[in-house]
Amino acid sequence: MDDAAIYAKLTTIFQDTFDDDDLVPHGEMTASHVEEWDSLAQIRLVVAIEMEFDMKFAVTELGTLQTVGDMVALIRNQLP
Amino acid sequence: MTWDRAKLPWLPAAPADFRARCKAVDAQDGPCGGALQRLATHALSGNQLNRLATSLGRVANATPLAPFRLGLLSNATTSFIGPAVVASAARHGLAVELVEAPFGQEMQQALDPASLLNAAKPDAILLALDHRAYPFLALAETDQSPAALDHLDTIREGLAAHSGAAIIVQTLTEPSEALFGSLEPRVAGALGASVLAFNQHLAQHPRPGELSLDVAGLARSVGLDRWHDPAQWHLAKLPFAQEMLPLYAEHVARLLGALRGKSKKCLVLDLDNTCWGGVIGDDGMEGVELGQGSAAGEAFAAVQKLALTLRDRGVVLAVCSKNEEEIARQPFQEHPEMALKEAHIAVFMANWQDKASNLEAIAKALNIGVDALVLLDDNPAERAQVRGVLPMVGVPELPRDPALYPRALLAGGYFEAAAFTGDDRMRAEQYQSNAKRAQLQGSVRDLDAYLRSLEMVVHFAPFDAVGRPRITQLINKTNQFNLTTRRYTEAEVTAMEADSSCFTLQVRLRDTFGDNGMISEVVCRTIDPTTWDIDVWLMSCRVLGRGVEKVTLNEVVKHARAAGVATLRGCYIPTAKNKLVAAHYPNLGFSLVDEVEETTRWELALDSYAPHAAPIVIEDGFDSPRSSGAER
C-alpha cells in the first residue's frame, strides 16, 4: 500500500470521525487545524485507524504523534 | 468472513450513507423516533453510534421511542459508553436521557442524597464498575471478595435508598493475566479467584429489583485478551477495548429494553434450510437432511433443539414457510428425527403468501404485537422483505453455516429478560391453549355457554413478595389493556405493599385448559377518607372478553366499601396502544367526570353499585394470605 492509498483510507476515517464530508487530512495537519479534534476525538480516531488497518500502536508511539504525517509513518512501519 | 460477535453480525450492515441519513433526520420536523430506531437497527461502529447519539440528542420529538432516564456511574471514562448506550437503546425502542456522574466519585454520588445521580431520580442506574473500582490487590492473604462486596453494598444501598432507581450491577471481568496460571482459581487471595468469588456471590444473592449485566460472560464470549486493552486503559482510562464498545452498549440497551417490556415473545421459524437441510417440497421426506448421520443434519437438529429450549423458557413458537401446508406438516408428523412436533407450534402458517403478511397473521392469532416476533429464516431475500415492510420484527442476519444459527439467534438477545419467574415457564403453553380456546370459541355459538365451559377460577390477593417480580413485569410491559400505562420499578411496587394508603390487588386465573398465572393487577390510592383513585388497572390480553374485569371490579368495590369509601375514581390515559380500553369505565357503569387533553376521568358511586355477574368462581386470598415463598 503506498502513501496515496493510506491517505485515501484516512480521509474516510477522518470524515467519519469528525462527521465532516469536506475534511481532507494532509501530512502537516495537526489537531489545531480541526475544531472538533480534542483528546476524546483523538482516541476515536486512533481506534478507528487501528481497526481499519488491522494494527495496534504502542503507547510509546502514540505519545510522540504531532501531525497526520507522523501517523502515516506509523502506519507505513507496520504494513507488511 | 468469520462470525465475530463484537461486530454485531446478527444486525444488517449499516448503509454506506449512514451519516447523510442521520443528517436527513436532523432536518426533519415532527416525530423522528421511528426513523432513528431504524437507523439504530444496524451493526454500527463506535463512530456511527456516536453520530446517531448526536441526532438523538438534537431531536425535539422522539416519539414513538419511550423515554428512559439512565444514571451512569463508573470508575472509568464513560465519554464513549454514554453515547453508545443512547444510540443502542434506540434500537430497543428507548429514548435514553443520560445522567453521567463525574469520574471517580462513586461513594460521594451514592451516599449524598442530593448528589447529581440521586437528585435526578433516574429510572435505572448502571454501575459500570470493573475490578479496578474495588479494593482488589493482585495478591492478598485471603479471599478479597468480602471487602469488595462491602464496597459494592455501600454504593448500591446508598443509590437505592436515595434515588429510587433500579440498580444495574455488573459482574466483574477476570484480568487476562493470571499470576499463578492454572493454579489461579485455587489461590483464594489471588485476584482471579477473588473476582470469581465476587461474581458467584452476586449470582447466588440476587437483590429484589436489581438487575445484572453479565460483563464477565460477555468478555468470556469474545475472549479476555480481546476484551482488555492495557494501552487504552493507560491512555484514557477506557475500561475495555474500544472495539468492544458496540457489543457492550448493545447488552446494556437490551437489558433496559427488557425492563420496559420490549423483549420479543415469539420465535417464528422458517422450515426449508432453517429447520432441516433441503426443500421438503422438492427433496421429500427421505431427501431432507436432519438428525444423526451427517454433520449438516445434526446442525439443523440443533436449531430445533434450541427452539424447544426457548419454548421451555416461555418463548412461543410459530412456523412461517412458503410451502403447501400438508407437505410442510408431514415431517412434524412422520419424520423420526424431528425434535419439533406440531404440538409445540402455536400457529402454523405454510402457504405462498409473502412472509410479512403471514407474520401479521401470526401476531393476530396470538394476540401479541408484530414487534414481539423474531423471524429465523435462512433466506436473505425473505429477511430483507420482512425488514422492509415490518421493521419492528426481529430478523437476525444468519451466517452461511447452519451450525452457527443457534449462536447467531442467541447472540441477538431478542428474548432478554430482567427476571425469570415461574409464570414465564408456563407462557408458551398458555398462548397455545389460548389458540385452542379460540378454536373452541369458534365451535360454540353461545358465548355464555363457552365461558361457562371454561370453568374459570379467579384468585384475588394483595401484592406480596412472591408475586412481586411478575407484578413488576406486568406493570412494565402491559400496553393494550392498561388504563393509565404507569410504569413502576420493583422498589416502588415493594413500597406499595407496605403503604396503608394503597390498595393493591393481584389476580390469577385458571380454567379447564390450565393455569394462566397472574393476569391482572389493580392499585388504588386513597385520595380522601371516602375516595379511592384507581392508579393502575391492567390485564393481560390473553384473557380478554372473559368477564375477569367485572369480577375484579366487584372485588375492588368490596374492599373499598369495607374501608368506608363512597366514590371510586378512575381515568383513561390514551396511548398508541391502549384504544382497547377507551370504553372500559363506561362499560362497567362509571360516569364521565371530565375530559382533559384526551384523558377521560370517571367516577362510580358505591352506594348504588350492584355486583356484575360472570361465570367465574372466586377464591379470595385476602382472607387467608399465602405464606411468603410457599409457591416457589
XYZ file of C-alpha atoms in Angstrom:
712
model
C 0.000 0.000 0.000
C 1.511 3.364 -0.970
C 1.009 6.650 0.861
C -1.766 7.710 -1.512
C -3.750 4.587 -0.595
C -3.119 5.218 3.110
C -4.354 8.816 2.760
C -7.417 7.644 0.841
C -8.384 5.357 3.729
C -7.535 8.054 6.285
C -9.795 10.537 4.521
C -12.807 8.283 5.013
C -11.863 7.694 8.647
C -11.388 11.431 9.330
C -14.689 12.344 7.675
C -16.440 9.657 9.701
C -14.788 10.555 12.996
C -15.356 14.302 12.705
C -18.661 13.999 10.835
C -17.365 16.366 8.141
C -17.535 15.435 4.458
C -15.139 18.191 3.419
C -12.290 17.226 5.706
C -9.172 16.014 3.815
C -6.193 15.096 6.008
C -2.697 16.041 4.803
C 0.792 15.467 6.156
C 1.154 18.767 8.013
C -2.294 18.695 9.574
C -2.415 18.793 13.389
C -5.181 18.808 15.974
C -5.211 22.592 15.946
C -6.493 22.567 12.325
C -9.732 20.799 13.226
C -12.074 22.372 15.729
C -13.565 19.095 16.966
C -10.169 17.422 17.420
C -9.910 17.121 21.210
C -8.451 14.335 23.334
C -11.602 12.224 23.030
C -11.711 12.594 19.257
C -8.033 11.653 19.193
C -8.914 8.314 20.818
C -11.816 7.710 18.443
C -9.502 8.484 15.568
C -6.725 6.153 16.729
C -9.167 3.311 17.409
C -10.828 3.738 14.008
C -7.420 3.679 12.310
C -6.312 0.615 14.254
C -9.473 -1.240 13.267
C -9.411 -0.165 9.623
C -5.722 -1.079 9.128
C -5.942 -4.081 11.481
C -2.947 -2.998 13.572
C -2.195 -1.729 17.083
C 0.019 1.221 18.026
C 2.230 1.124 21.093
C 1.653 3.635 23.901
C 5.216 4.839 23.266
C 4.331 5.614 19.636
C 1.047 7.349 20.388
C 2.767 9.755 22.789
C 5.030 11.122 20.047
C 2.341 11.907 17.465
C 2.236 15.538 16.280
C 0.992 15.562 12.695
C -1.068 13.403 10.379
C 2.245 12.710 8.610
C 3.584 11.137 11.839
C 0.530 8.916 11.913
C 1.039 7.860 8.300
C 4.659 6.974 9.116
C 3.478 4.756 11.985
C 1.016 3.022 9.701
C 3.644 2.550 6.982
C 6.032 0.961 9.511
C 3.531 -1.732 10.403
C 2.299 -2.542 6.915
C 3.631 -5.837 5.583
C -15.732 -13.688 6.759
C -15.739 -15.203 10.202
C -18.648 -14.617 12.521
C -17.452 -12.110 15.134
C -19.826 -11.261 17.966
C -18.039 -7.950 18.564
C -19.244 -6.723 15.160
C -22.928 -7.429 15.992
C -23.253 -9.775 12.997
C -26.955 -10.524 13.628
C -27.742 -6.957 12.576
C -27.631 -5.879 8.928
C -24.615 -3.808 7.882
C -25.016 -0.042 8.136
C -25.845 1.766 4.894
C -22.844 3.462 3.217
C -24.544 6.860 3.530
C -25.255 6.414 7.251
C -24.112 9.914 8.253
C -26.127 11.517 5.475
C -29.215 9.665 6.702
C -28.611 10.937 10.239
C -28.402 14.468 8.856
C -31.649 13.983 6.952
C -33.390 13.032 10.187
C -31.860 16.055 11.943
C -33.539 18.289 9.370
C -36.899 16.578 9.708
C -39.866 18.061 11.588
C -42.263 16.077 13.746
C -41.724 12.707 15.391
C -38.357 11.153 14.407
C -38.186 8.189 16.789
C -39.151 5.633 14.161
C -36.545 6.802 11.649
C -33.831 6.889 14.319
C -34.796 3.429 15.562
C -34.460 2.067 12.017
C -31.016 3.675 11.720
C -30.055 2.176 15.087
C -31.018 -1.313 13.958
C -27.783 -1.821 12.025
C -24.379 -3.131 13.071
C -22.931 0.276 13.964
C -19.311 1.148 14.717
C -18.257 3.318 17.656
C -18.165 6.403 15.409
C -21.589 5.630 13.963
C -23.086 5.143 17.427
C -21.607 8.470 18.411
C -23.140 10.173 15.362
C -26.560 8.650 15.997
C -26.432 9.700 19.655
C -25.880 13.268 18.450
C -29.064 13.044 16.364
C -30.951 11.561 19.301
C -29.732 14.401 21.475
C -30.910 17.010 18.969
C -34.332 15.585 18.243
C -37.248 17.506 19.693
C -39.791 14.719 19.322
C -38.559 11.139 19.759
C -41.998 9.520 19.517
C -42.558 6.551 19.479
C -39.368 5.898 21.468
C -40.180 5.543 25.170
C -38.355 7.975 27.459
C -35.874 6.425 29.870
C -33.573 8.252 32.259
C -30.370 6.313 32.861
C -27.798 7.148 35.503
C -24.229 6.139 34.752
C -21.652 5.659 37.477
C -18.194 4.403 36.661
C -14.612 4.179 37.830
C -13.501 4.650 34.225
C -14.036 7.025 31.318
C -17.688 6.990 30.253
C -17.375 9.558 27.455
C -17.747 6.790 24.882
C -20.037 4.426 26.779
C -22.682 7.120 27.278
C -23.385 7.986 23.618
C -23.029 4.337 22.579
C -25.714 3.306 25.080
C -28.003 6.155 23.999
C -27.757 5.075 20.345
C -28.084 1.352 21.100
C -31.124 1.979 23.296
C -32.952 3.461 20.288
C -32.522 0.021 18.710
C -34.636 -1.284 21.584
C -37.299 1.395 21.420
C -35.981 3.733 24.103
C -35.026 7.407 24.104
C -32.407 7.455 26.839
C -31.649 10.614 28.711
C -28.244 10.145 30.293
C -27.193 11.376 33.725
C -23.428 10.906 33.961
C -21.810 11.049 37.368
C -18.415 12.742 37.498
C -15.429 10.413 37.070
C -14.231 8.576 40.183
C -16.977 9.860 42.509
C -18.725 6.570 43.237
C -19.064 6.920 47.006
C -19.976 10.614 47.068
C -22.595 10.096 44.366
C -24.085 7.109 46.173
C -24.162 8.429 49.720
C -25.151 12.058 49.237
C -28.951 12.243 48.862
C -28.524 15.489 46.908
C -25.843 14.178 44.519
C -26.302 14.596 40.790
C -27.370 10.971 40.341
C -29.677 10.754 43.339
C -31.329 14.079 42.642
C -32.012 13.149 39.015
C -34.236 10.225 40.128
C -33.260 8.077 37.148
C -35.322 5.058 36.092
C -32.187 2.942 36.386
C -28.559 3.435 37.357
C -25.832 1.436 35.660
C -22.910 0.720 37.968
C -20.316 0.461 35.212
C -17.651 -0.701 37.643
C -14.850 -3.100 36.831
C -12.383 -4.756 39.211
C -10.350 -1.535 39.433
C -13.271 0.145 41.211
C -12.909 -2.224 44.153
C -10.184 -2.688 46.764
C -8.536 -5.640 44.998
C -4.816 -6.415 45.118
C -3.045 -8.731 42.687
C -2.435 -10.985 45.664
C -3.672 -10.899 49.254
C -3.549 -13.298 52.181
C -7.183 -14.361 51.912
C -10.245 -14.120 49.660
C -10.679 -10.466 48.720
C -14.313 -10.678 47.630
C -15.910 -9.878 51.032
C -14.239 -6.459 51.179
C -15.168 -5.744 47.555
C -18.771 -6.774 48.200
C -18.902 -4.456 51.224
C -17.761 -1.631 48.960
C -20.454 -2.510 46.407
C -23.113 -2.767 49.123
C -22.374 0.762 50.301
C -22.775 2.078 46.762
C -25.842 0.074 45.761
C -27.686 0.653 49.033
C -26.971 4.389 49.006
C -28.247 4.770 45.459
C -31.270 2.549 46.005
C -32.274 4.472 49.121
C -31.789 7.967 47.721
C -32.629 7.654 44.016
C -35.377 5.003 43.890
C -33.799 3.775 40.646
C -33.428 0.168 39.570
C -29.742 -0.620 40.111
C -27.827 -2.495 37.426
C -24.825 -4.333 38.835
C -22.059 -5.653 36.582
C -20.288 -8.941 37.088
C -16.516 -8.484 37.053
C -14.325 -9.495 34.164
C -11.301 -11.512 35.218
C -7.983 -9.998 34.253
C -6.463 -11.817 31.306
C -3.136 -12.196 33.073
C -3.261 -14.919 35.747
C -0.463 -14.527 38.275
C -0.493 -18.228 39.122
C -1.504 -19.665 35.743
C -3.577 -22.811 36.190
C -3.389 -22.519 39.949
C -5.038 -19.054 39.993
C -8.612 -20.165 40.834
C -7.313 -22.257 43.748
C -5.414 -19.468 45.476
C -8.170 -17.729 47.434
C -6.264 -14.457 47.818
C -5.338 -14.178 44.125
C -7.155 -11.576 42.070
C -8.603 -14.134 39.629
C -10.020 -16.302 42.424
C -11.416 -13.294 44.289
C -13.161 -11.971 41.191
C -14.742 -15.385 40.623
C -15.900 -15.461 44.260
C -17.333 -11.955 43.875
C -19.340 -12.953 40.796
C -20.531 -16.140 42.421
C -21.798 -14.199 45.412
C -23.696 -11.786 43.127
C -25.333 -14.703 41.309
C -26.329 -16.517 44.474
C -27.673 -13.498 46.340
C -29.798 -11.532 43.876
C -31.397 -8.446 45.387
C -35.041 -7.685 44.657
C -35.395 -5.027 41.995
C -31.754 -5.179 40.970
C -30.635 -6.153 37.500
C -27.480 -7.953 36.476
C -25.319 -7.073 33.494
C -23.077 -10.073 32.943
C -19.988 -8.343 31.632
C -17.891 -11.333 32.701
C -19.921 -13.577 30.409
C -19.682 -11.043 27.611
C -15.899 -10.836 27.921
C -15.636 -14.631 28.061
C -17.586 -14.957 24.832
C -15.165 -12.741 22.894
C -12.037 -13.659 24.863
C -10.320 -11.866 27.727
C -7.292 -10.835 25.654
C -9.540 -9.009 23.218
C -11.641 -7.535 25.994
C -8.827 -5.954 27.994
C -6.698 -3.350 26.249
C -3.999 -2.188 28.687
C -2.828 0.555 26.314
C -6.284 2.143 26.183
C -6.612 1.924 29.950
C -3.271 3.706 30.374
C -4.060 6.262 27.671
C -7.550 7.303 28.677
C -8.877 5.026 31.441
C -11.043 3.155 28.982
C -12.443 0.176 30.916
C -12.304 -2.268 27.978
C -11.115 -2.296 24.365
C -12.996 0.319 22.323
C -13.569 -2.357 19.698
C -15.986 -3.967 22.211
C -17.990 -0.779 22.736
C -20.849 -1.580 20.311
C -21.272 -5.022 21.890
C -21.183 -3.712 25.463
C -23.630 -0.891 24.687
C -25.987 -3.307 22.947
C -26.045 -5.517 26.027
C -26.823 -2.573 28.299
C -29.533 -1.419 25.897
C -31.255 -4.765 25.587
C -31.404 -5.035 29.376
C -33.104 -1.614 29.562
C -35.437 -2.791 26.786
C -36.294 -5.912 28.787
C -37.006 -3.726 31.807
C -39.508 -1.782 29.695
C -41.105 -4.918 28.251
C -39.585 -4.528 24.787
C -38.310 -8.115 24.580
C -39.686 -10.446 21.947
C -42.212 -13.135 22.826
C -42.469 -15.405 19.816
C -39.932 -17.191 17.595
C -41.210 -17.715 14.062
C -39.367 -20.470 12.227
C -38.863 -20.840 8.519
C -38.654 -24.546 7.600
C -36.624 -25.380 4.447
C -32.878 -24.929 5.116
C -33.638 -23.488 8.556
C -35.199 -26.384 10.478
C -33.902 -29.051 8.103
C -31.493 -29.157 5.179
C -33.038 -29.091 1.712
C -36.511 -28.330 0.431
C -39.258 -30.660 1.651
C -41.447 -29.989 -1.394
C -38.626 -30.987 -3.782
C -36.483 -33.423 -1.823
C -39.263 -35.217 0.055
C -39.149 -36.797 3.497
C -36.203 -39.044 2.603
C -34.249 -36.293 0.902
C -34.083 -33.638 3.618
C -31.063 -33.578 5.921
C -31.958 -33.831 9.590
C -30.558 -35.539 12.655
C -27.851 -38.137 13.181
C -25.977 -39.333 10.139
C -24.487 -36.125 8.778
C -22.906 -33.024 10.262
C -25.417 -30.833 8.423
C -28.312 -32.980 9.669
C -27.088 -32.608 13.238
C -26.690 -28.858 12.821
C -30.338 -28.481 11.774
C -31.408 -30.748 14.640
C -29.521 -28.372 16.972
C -31.591 -25.456 15.640
C -34.753 -27.392 16.514
C -33.453 -28.248 19.978
C -32.682 -24.591 20.649
C -36.226 -23.655 19.597
C -37.598 -26.238 22.035
C -35.407 -24.962 24.856
C -36.543 -21.417 24.172
C -40.100 -22.690 24.389
C -39.266 -24.116 27.829
C -38.279 -20.648 28.985
C -41.531 -19.159 27.741
C -40.943 -18.221 24.099
C -43.911 -19.087 21.893
C -43.062 -20.977 18.684
C -44.699 -20.455 15.295
C -43.956 -21.580 11.758
C -43.935 -19.411 8.646
C -42.938 -21.225 5.479
C -43.544 -20.938 1.754
C -44.903 -24.434 1.231
C -48.031 -26.488 0.735
C -49.371 -26.844 4.259
C -49.878 -30.608 4.023
C -46.312 -31.173 2.795
C -44.843 -28.811 5.388
C -46.640 -30.581 8.222
C -45.562 -34.059 7.125
C -42.080 -34.045 8.761
C -43.637 -32.810 12.018
C -45.945 -35.808 11.937
C -43.737 -38.532 10.498
C -40.015 -37.718 10.379
C -38.343 -39.683 13.210
C -35.550 -37.114 13.699
C -37.869 -34.117 14.198
C -37.490 -32.751 17.737
C -40.219 -30.224 16.973
C -43.743 -31.636 16.865
C -46.967 -29.978 15.779
C -47.925 -29.745 19.462
C -45.061 -27.278 20.054
C -46.171 -24.863 17.357
C -48.800 -22.335 18.415
C -49.500 -21.052 14.886
C -48.567 -22.930 11.723
C -48.517 -20.805 8.568
C -47.498 -22.675 5.427
C -48.728 -21.049 2.232
C -47.486 -18.973 -0.711
C -48.263 -15.514 0.615
C -45.488 -13.065 1.415
C -43.899 -13.556 4.823
C -44.734 -10.107 6.153
C -48.477 -10.752 5.769
C -48.099 -14.155 7.387
C -46.206 -12.654 10.310
C -49.024 -10.173 10.826
C -51.491 -13.055 10.838
C -49.379 -14.949 13.396
C -49.246 -11.932 15.708
C -53.001 -11.510 15.385
C -53.705 -15.173 16.148
C -51.559 -14.927 19.294
C -52.972 -11.530 20.224
C -49.494 -10.008 20.536
C -47.846 -7.130 18.696
C -45.915 -7.692 15.478
C -43.000 -6.111 17.363
C -42.955 -9.181 19.651
C -41.892 -11.504 16.799
C -38.496 -12.826 15.768
C -38.123 -14.485 12.373
C -35.420 -17.125 11.889
C -35.016 -17.538 8.144
C -32.009 -18.666 6.085
C -33.155 -16.728 3.004
C -31.636 -13.216 2.777
C -34.356 -12.064 0.366
C -37.148 -13.039 2.761
C -35.313 -11.352 5.614
C -34.955 -8.152 3.606
C -38.625 -8.203 2.587
C -39.787 -8.573 6.172
C -37.380 -5.881 7.430
C -38.601 -3.512 4.727
C -42.308 -3.966 5.431
C -42.205 -4.697 9.177
C -39.077 -3.041 10.620
C -40.252 -3.807 14.157
C -39.846 -7.575 13.697
C -36.542 -9.005 14.947
C -34.854 -10.611 11.938
C -31.338 -11.879 12.695
C -28.846 -11.978 9.854
C -27.571 -15.539 9.655
C -24.069 -16.790 8.805
C -23.615 -19.118 5.826
C -23.107 -22.124 8.082
C -26.265 -23.501 9.758
C -24.051 -24.848 12.550
C -23.820 -21.222 13.719
C -27.569 -20.460 13.561
C -28.118 -21.155 17.280
C -25.227 -18.879 18.232
C -26.439 -16.087 15.938
C -30.006 -16.299 17.262
C -28.976 -16.234 20.916
C -26.342 -13.525 20.383
C -29.117 -11.298 19.059
C -30.560 -11.203 22.587
C -34.134 -10.897 21.364
C -35.549 -12.681 24.391
C -33.548 -10.792 27.019
C -35.262 -10.905 30.419
C -34.889 -8.752 33.503
C -36.196 -11.636 35.606
C -37.349 -15.204 35.149
C -40.476 -16.235 37.027
C -42.442 -19.424 37.336
C -45.114 -17.836 35.164
C -42.582 -17.429 32.345
C -42.052 -21.184 32.202
C -45.746 -21.663 31.505
C -46.049 -18.877 28.963
C -45.679 -20.840 25.715
C -48.209 -23.379 26.925
C -50.645 -20.587 27.780
C -50.513 -18.918 24.401
C -51.030 -22.269 22.824
C -54.065 -23.138 24.951
C -55.295 -19.705 24.005
C -55.186 -20.650 20.359
C -57.157 -23.786 21.336
C -59.677 -21.715 23.315
C -60.114 -19.541 20.267
C -60.915 -22.663 18.276
C -63.426 -23.794 20.882
C -64.962 -20.337 20.840
C -65.461 -20.741 17.103
C -67.296 -24.002 17.585
C -69.541 -22.836 20.410
C -72.289 -20.466 19.262
C -73.327 -19.159 22.610
C -70.626 -17.049 24.287
C -72.052 -17.557 27.776
C -72.081 -21.314 27.276
C -68.482 -21.084 26.121
C -67.426 -19.049 29.133
C -69.210 -21.458 31.460
C -67.462 -24.377 29.758
C -64.106 -22.824 30.698
C -64.839 -23.399 34.419
C -62.833 -20.326 35.353
C -61.483 -19.771 38.858
C -60.101 -16.371 39.807
C -57.803 -15.904 42.793
C -57.523 -12.452 44.388
C -54.721 -11.392 46.727
C -52.922 -8.199 47.700
C -49.427 -7.631 46.254
C -46.888 -9.813 48.046
C -43.212 -10.750 47.914
C -43.871 -13.951 45.977
C -45.800 -12.186 43.247
C -43.547 -9.122 43.123
C -41.332 -9.987 40.122
C -44.326 -10.888 37.945
C -46.320 -7.864 39.203
C -43.452 -5.579 38.193
C -43.089 -7.345 34.870
C -46.798 -6.862 34.040
C -46.735 -3.198 35.105
C -43.841 -2.540 32.773
C -44.866 -4.481 29.726
C -48.646 -4.393 29.517
C -49.584 -1.948 26.769
C -53.040 -2.769 25.464
C -55.324 -3.444 28.403
C -53.756 -0.747 30.547
C -55.852 2.246 31.609
C -53.019 4.537 32.734
C -49.796 2.872 31.437
C -47.995 3.984 34.584
C -44.701 2.107 34.993
C -43.274 1.288 38.406
C -39.974 -0.257 39.445
C -39.815 -3.279 41.699
C -38.743 -0.986 44.532
C -41.866 1.120 44.050
C -44.043 -1.981 43.942
C -42.465 -3.131 47.194
C -43.289 0.225 48.732
C -46.950 -0.138 47.716
C -47.223 -3.406 49.649
C -46.452 -1.614 52.904
C -48.316 1.620 52.116
C -51.584 1.683 54.073
C -52.994 4.363 51.743
C -52.588 1.929 48.848
C -54.975 -0.884 47.974
C -53.270 -3.490 45.795
C -54.786 -6.443 44.004
C -53.156 -9.257 42.043
C -55.420 -11.521 40.046
C -54.728 -15.083 38.955
C -56.888 -17.166 36.648
C -57.104 -20.864 35.910
C -59.524 -22.752 33.703
C -60.072 -26.139 32.100
C -57.091 -25.593 29.817
C -54.631 -24.815 32.561
C -53.246 -22.146 34.833
C -52.976 -18.711 33.246
C -50.951 -17.424 36.196
C -51.122 -13.794 37.198
C -53.127 -11.905 34.599
C -54.361 -8.670 36.124
C -53.460 -6.017 38.654
C -55.158 -3.056 40.296
C -53.702 -0.337 42.504
C -55.968 2.189 44.225
C -54.717 5.189 46.156
C -56.649 6.886 48.939
C -57.423 10.483 47.923
C -59.510 11.276 50.970
C -61.271 9.025 53.517
C -64.221 8.429 51.185
C -62.487 8.389 47.783
C -60.174 5.909 46.086
C -58.434 6.659 42.808
C -57.547 3.754 40.505
C -53.872 4.395 39.795
C -53.251 1.169 37.888
C -55.639 -1.212 36.207
C -54.154 -3.584 33.713
C -54.827 -7.036 32.363
C -53.086 -9.458 30.075
C -54.820 -9.570 26.693
C -54.661 -13.349 26.755
C -57.775 -13.378 28.959
C -59.732 -10.650 27.246
C -63.507 -10.917 26.926
C -63.966 -13.408 29.731
C -65.522 -11.217 32.387
C -62.411 -11.057 34.591
C -62.584 -7.253 34.722
C -66.167 -7.459 36.022
C -65.354 -9.689 38.976
C -62.204 -7.625 39.554
C -64.356 -4.506 39.968
C -66.654 -6.436 42.318
C -63.613 -7.274 44.432
C -62.287 -3.693 44.464
C -65.718 -2.358 45.462
C -65.970 -4.908 48.257
C -62.711 -3.698 49.795
C -63.478 -0.042 49.144
C -66.792 -0.297 50.964
C -65.133 -2.087 53.859
C -62.755 0.856 54.102
C -65.631 3.333 54.172
C -65.111 4.584 50.631
C -68.130 6.089 48.835
C -66.627 7.008 45.477
C -64.270 5.151 43.169
C -62.447 7.264 40.595
C -60.610 6.115 37.511
C -59.077 7.635 34.436
C -58.217 6.514 30.943
C -54.964 7.951 29.578
C -54.846 7.161 25.854
C -51.613 5.875 24.265
C -50.820 4.488 20.817
C -51.628 1.005 22.099
C -54.490 1.102 24.608
C -57.520 2.056 22.461
C -58.905 -1.304 23.518
C -59.909 0.063 26.926
C -61.170 3.513 25.873
C -64.700 2.452 26.896
C -63.623 0.319 29.849
C -65.082 2.536 32.565
C -68.447 3.360 30.894
C -68.847 -0.351 30.118
C -68.568 -1.055 33.832
C -71.097 1.638 34.797
C -68.785 4.547 35.661
C -69.976 8.048 34.740
C -67.847 10.649 32.986
C -66.471 13.463 35.149
C -64.436 15.380 32.608
C -62.058 15.136 29.684
C -58.727 16.968 29.682
C -56.326 16.583 26.737
C -57.950 13.290 25.723
C -57.616 11.849 29.230
C -61.078 10.938 30.450
C -61.897 10.771 34.149
C -64.634 8.574 35.538
C -66.467 8.036 38.784
C -68.508 5.250 40.362
C -70.837 5.814 43.315
C -70.575 2.764 45.533
C -73.890 3.085 47.403
C -75.844 2.095 44.294
C -73.356 -0.444 42.927
C -74.745 -3.872 42.099
C -72.083 -6.551 41.562
C -71.552 -7.680 37.959
C -72.328 -11.286 37.132
C -69.803 -13.524 35.390
C -69.378 -17.325 35.263
C -66.265 -17.274 37.422
C -65.641 -18.885 40.800
C -63.862 -16.525 43.219
C -61.092 -17.527 45.607
C -60.271 -14.720 47.977
C -56.661 -14.634 49.172
C -57.347 -11.604 51.372
C -58.994 -13.861 53.963
C -56.104 -16.310 54.115
C -52.940 -14.601 52.897
C -50.484 -17.011 51.354
C -47.334 -17.515 53.341
C -44.476 -15.839 51.575
C -42.436 -18.160 49.392
C -44.883 -21.045 49.680
C -45.277 -21.407 45.932
C -41.618 -21.223 44.993
